[in-house]
Amino acid sequence: MAVAISGVKNSGKTTLIQSVLPLLTAAGLTVAVVKHDGHSFDPDPPGTDTGRFMAAGAAGTAIFDGEKFKIVKKQPVTADFLMTQFPEADLILLEGFKHSHLPKLELVRRGNSERPVSDPATLLALVTDLPLTADGAPTLPLNDPAAVAEFLLAYVRGEMDHA
């Protein structure tokens, strides 16, 4: 199951995800996060062994320590493909993706944005510190990660009618 945590730039997406993750995992969920970077990023920093391998022409690198691993490959990729890489996850949170088909929680934060920008048909809930509502979607308090986590838990457990 996947839910996008959406909103305009600087709306608090990363902060919200970071705040709800420990609550969701404490409730027994296995949660993965996929983030889109609108710019190019360096997954293997220069000076590291794997970075040096990539700079020397490797098509990909892998590093592991017995408990975790990272694979870097130079190839086109989509969010749908990345989601398949987490079959163990009960929930995959995707940061961003406001214009996607994914069900989403959209953040609208005072002083940053004034209204939702995503397709209302994909909106599970509006997360805001403004007096806003969205047809067919509940409004959750922006500064209450516990309320957002409870909403997500109910969604994952099938305790609500959203698709």
mmCIF file of C-alpha atoms in Angstrom:
data_model
loop_
_atom_site.group_PDB
_atom_site.id
_atom_site.type_symbol
_atom_site.label_atom_id
_atom_site.label_comp_id
_atom_site.label_asym_id
_atom_site.label_seq_id
_atom_site.Cartn_x
_atom_site.Cartn_y
_atom_site.Cartn_z
ATOM 1 C CA MET A 1 0.000 0.000 0.000
ATOM 2 C CA ALA A 2 1.328 3.426 -0.911
ATOM 3 C CA VAL A 3 0.395 6.953 0.137
ATOM 4 C CA ALA A 4 1.969 10.139 -1.179
ATOM 5 C CA ILE A 5 2.747 12.882 1.318
ATOM 6 C CA SER A 6 2.282 15.874 -0.964
ATOM 7 C CA GLY A 7 2.342 19.631 -0.904
ATOM 8 C CA VAL A 8 4.159 22.552 -2.410
ATOM 9 C CA LYS A 9 7.838 23.122 -1.683
ATOM 10 C CA ASN A 10 8.607 23.773 2.003
ATOM 11 C CA SER A 11 5.153 22.688 3.159
ATOM 12 C CA GLY A 12 6.586 20.294 5.756
ATOM 13 C CA LYS A 13 6.511 16.950 3.933
ATOM 14 C CA THR A 14 9.872 15.703 5.230
ATOM 15 C CA THR A 15 9.117 16.849 8.784
ATOM 16 C CA LEU A 16 5.735 15.124 8.766
ATOM 17 C CA ILE A 17 7.160 11.854 7.437
ATOM 18 C CA GLN A 18 9.967 11.960 9.985
ATOM 19 C CA SER A 19 7.422 12.600 12.763
ATOM 20 C CA VAL A 20 4.989 9.816 11.841
ATOM 21 C CA LEU A 21 7.559 7.106 11.074
ATOM 22 C CA PRO A 22 8.326 6.200 14.711
ATOM 23 C CA LEU A 23 4.602 6.177 15.522
ATOM 24 C CA LEU A 24 3.780 3.879 12.611
ATOM 25 C CA THR A 25 6.644 1.500 13.363
ATOM 26 C CA ALA A 26 5.721 1.444 17.065
ATOM 27 C CA ALA A 27 2.244 0.347 15.959
ATOM 28 C CA GLY A 28 3.831 -2.603 14.177
ATOM 29 C CA LEU A 29 3.968 -1.406 10.584
ATOM 30 C CA THR A 30 6.942 -1.885 8.308
ATOM 31 C CA VAL A 31 7.247 1.428 6.443
ATOM 32 C CA ALA A 32 9.468 2.394 3.517
ATOM 33 C CA VAL A 33 9.926 5.892 2.096
ATOM 34 C CA VAL A 34 10.541 6.895 -1.519
ATOM 35 C CA LYS A 35 11.609 10.466 -2.228
ATOM 36 C CA HIS A 36 11.875 12.087 -5.620
ATOM 37 C CA ASP A 37 14.670 14.592 -6.062
ATOM 38 C CA GLY A 38 13.796 17.203 -8.661
ATOM 39 C CA HIS A 39 17.483 17.817 -9.247
ATOM 40 C CA SER A 40 20.336 15.472 -9.911
ATOM 41 C CA PHE A 41 21.910 14.069 -6.769
ATOM 42 C CA ASP A 42 25.096 12.170 -6.067
ATOM 43 C CA PRO A 43 24.168 8.834 -4.434
ATOM 44 C CA ASP A 44 27.818 7.904 -3.997
ATOM 45 C CA PRO A 45 29.688 10.938 -2.694
ATOM 46 C CA PRO A 46 33.079 11.696 -4.202
ATOM 47 C CA GLY A 47 35.930 10.299 -2.158
ATOM 48 C CA THR A 48 34.039 7.212 -0.992
ATOM 49 C CA ASP A 49 35.069 3.900 -2.501
ATOM 50 C CA THR A 50 31.731 3.461 -4.271
ATOM 51 C CA GLY A 51 31.879 7.067 -5.478
ATOM 52 C CA ARG A 52 35.311 6.445 -6.906
ATOM 53 C CA PHE A 53 34.030 3.314 -8.684
ATOM 54 C CA MET A 54 31.154 5.273 -10.238
ATOM 55 C CA ALA A 55 33.490 8.088 -11.299
ATOM 56 C CA ALA A 56 35.748 5.491 -12.926
ATOM 57 C CA GLY A 57 32.869 4.254 -15.086
ATOM 58 C CA ALA A 58 31.010 1.571 -13.133
ATOM 59 C CA ALA A 59 27.415 1.071 -14.281
ATOM 60 C CA GLY A 60 26.503 0.492 -10.658
ATOM 61 C CA THR A 61 27.811 -0.192 -7.186
ATOM 62 C CA ALA A 62 26.649 -2.033 -4.119
ATOM 63 C CA ILE A 63 27.743 -1.666 -0.531
ATOM 64 C CA PHE A 64 26.570 -3.701 2.464
ATOM 65 C CA ASP A 65 27.443 -4.460 6.045
ATOM 66 C CA GLY A 66 25.348 -7.522 6.834
ATOM 67 C CA GLU A 67 22.350 -5.575 8.166
ATOM 68 C CA LYS A 68 21.685 -3.117 5.356
ATOM 69 C CA PHE A 69 22.747 -2.422 1.804
ATOM 70 C CA LYS A 70 22.657 0.203 -0.902
ATOM 71 C CA ILE A 71 22.638 -0.419 -4.621
ATOM 72 C CA VAL A 72 23.258 2.415 -7.035
ATOM 73 C CA LYS A 73 22.581 1.877 -10.728
ATOM 74 C CA LYS A 74 22.757 4.281 -13.634
ATOM 75 C CA GLN A 75 19.444 3.635 -15.366
ATOM 76 C CA PRO A 76 16.071 5.291 -15.812
ATOM 77 C CA VAL A 77 13.750 4.620 -12.890
ATOM 78 C CA THR A 78 10.160 5.294 -11.851
ATOM 79 C CA ALA A 79 8.434 5.506 -8.505
ATOM 80 C CA ASP A 80 6.351 2.464 -9.461
ATOM 81 C CA PHE A 81 9.556 0.433 -9.930
ATOM 82 C CA LEU A 82 11.002 1.671 -6.634
ATOM 83 C CA MET A 83 7.843 0.675 -4.773
ATOM 84 C CA THR A 84 8.326 -2.918 -5.972
ATOM 85 C CA GLN A 85 11.665 -2.962 -4.179
ATOM 86 C CA PHE A 86 9.916 -2.969 -0.787
ATOM 87 C CA PRO A 87 7.703 -6.090 -0.767
ATOM 88 C CA GLU A 88 8.115 -6.333 3.008
ATOM 89 C CA ALA A 89 6.546 -2.906 3.587
ATOM 90 C CA ASP A 90 3.018 -2.612 4.927
ATOM 91 C CA LEU A 91 3.076 1.020 3.821
ATOM 92 C CA ILE A 92 5.227 2.983 1.413
ATOM 93 C CA LEU A 93 5.221 6.736 1.918
ATOM 94 C CA LEU A 94 6.229 8.739 -1.129
ATOM 95 C CA GLU A 95 7.394 12.283 -0.531
ATOM 96 C CA GLY A 96 5.996 14.626 -3.144
ATOM 97 C CA PHE A 97 4.079 13.276 -6.149
ATOM 98 C CA LYS A 98 1.312 15.882 -5.857
ATOM 99 C CA HIS A 99 0.268 15.363 -9.475
ATOM 100 C CA SER A 100 0.348 11.556 -9.350
ATOM 101 C CA HIS A 101 -2.502 9.040 -9.350
ATOM 102 C CA LEU A 102 -1.484 7.929 -5.847
ATOM 103 C CA PRO A 103 -3.753 8.427 -2.843
ATOM 104 C CA LYS A 104 -2.340 11.302 -0.835
ATOM 105 C CA LEU A 105 -2.225 13.401 2.235
ATOM 106 C CA GLU A 106 -1.689 16.968 1.117
ATOM 107 C CA LEU A 107 -0.032 19.509 3.379
ATOM 108 C CA VAL A 108 -1.130 23.124 3.220
ATOM 109 C CA ARG A 109 0.850 25.250 5.666
ATOM 110 C CA ARG A 110 0.162 28.825 6.752
ATOM 111 C CA GLY A 111 2.549 31.278 5.095
ATOM 112 C CA ASN A 112 3.584 28.693 2.499
ATOM 113 C CA SER A 113 0.447 27.801 0.554
ATOM 114 C CA GLU A 114 -3.212 28.713 0.629
ATOM 115 C CA ARG A 115 -5.067 25.783 -0.873
ATOM 116 C CA PRO A 116 -4.589 22.196 -2.045
ATOM 117 C CA VAL A 117 -3.064 21.735 -5.491
ATOM 118 C CA SER A 118 -3.533 18.003 -6.026
ATOM 119 C CA ASP A 119 -6.428 16.301 -7.796
ATOM 120 C CA PRO A 120 -9.281 16.149 -5.255
ATOM 121 C CA ALA A 121 -10.085 12.602 -6.428
ATOM 122 C CA THR A 122 -6.743 11.408 -5.022
ATOM 123 C CA LEU A 123 -6.981 13.249 -1.700
ATOM 124 C CA LEU A 124 -7.260 10.992 1.364
ATOM 125 C CA ALA A 125 -6.952 13.896 3.800
ATOM 126 C CA LEU A 126 -5.894 17.492 4.014
ATOM 127 C CA VAL A 127 -3.174 18.165 6.613
ATOM 128 C CA THR A 128 -3.147 21.847 7.498
ATOM 129 C CA ASP A 129 -2.879 24.580 10.100
ATOM 130 C CA LEU A 130 -5.408 26.686 8.173
ATOM 131 C CA PRO A 131 -9.217 26.632 8.431
ATOM 132 C CA LEU A 132 -9.567 24.630 5.203
ATOM 133 C CA THR A 133 -11.747 21.718 4.178
ATOM 134 C CA ALA A 134 -11.820 19.511 1.107
ATOM 135 C CA ASP A 135 -14.943 17.776 -0.179
ATOM 136 C CA GLY A 136 -14.951 14.123 0.769
ATOM 137 C CA ALA A 137 -11.670 14.264 2.707
ATOM 138 C CA PRO A 138 -11.103 14.889 6.395
ATOM 139 C CA THR A 139 -8.887 17.691 7.652
ATOM 140 C CA LEU A 140 -6.049 16.677 9.987
ATOM 141 C CA PRO A 141 -4.025 19.077 12.156
ATOM 142 C CA LEU A 142 -0.605 19.794 10.662
ATOM 143 C CA ASN A 143 1.157 19.898 14.009
ATOM 144 C CA ASP A 144 -0.310 16.628 15.309
ATOM 145 C CA PRO A 145 1.726 13.709 13.941
ATOM 146 C CA ALA A 146 -0.163 11.290 16.208
ATOM 147 C CA ALA A 147 -3.448 12.178 14.476
ATOM 148 C CA VAL A 148 -1.836 11.715 11.064
ATOM 149 C CA ALA A 149 -0.324 8.378 12.139
ATOM 150 C CA GLU A 150 -3.696 7.171 13.449
ATOM 151 C CA PHE A 151 -5.303 8.150 10.142
ATOM 152 C CA LEU A 152 -2.641 6.239 8.189
ATOM 153 C CA LEU A 153 -2.979 3.202 10.466
ATOM 154 C CA ALA A 154 -6.749 3.154 9.902
ATOM 155 C CA TYR A 155 -6.174 3.440 6.150
ATOM 156 C CA VAL A 156 -3.653 0.582 6.074
ATOM 157 C CA ARG A 157 -5.935 -1.588 8.217
ATOM 158 C CA GLY A 158 -8.851 -0.971 5.844
ATOM 159 C CA GLU A 159 -10.889 0.840 8.482
ATOM 160 C CA MET A 160 -11.995 3.600 6.110
ATOM 161 C CA ASP A 161 -13.779 3.802 2.773
ATOM 162 C CA HIS A 162 -11.047 5.586 0.770
ATOM 163 C CA ALA A 163 -9.600 3.802 -2.261
#
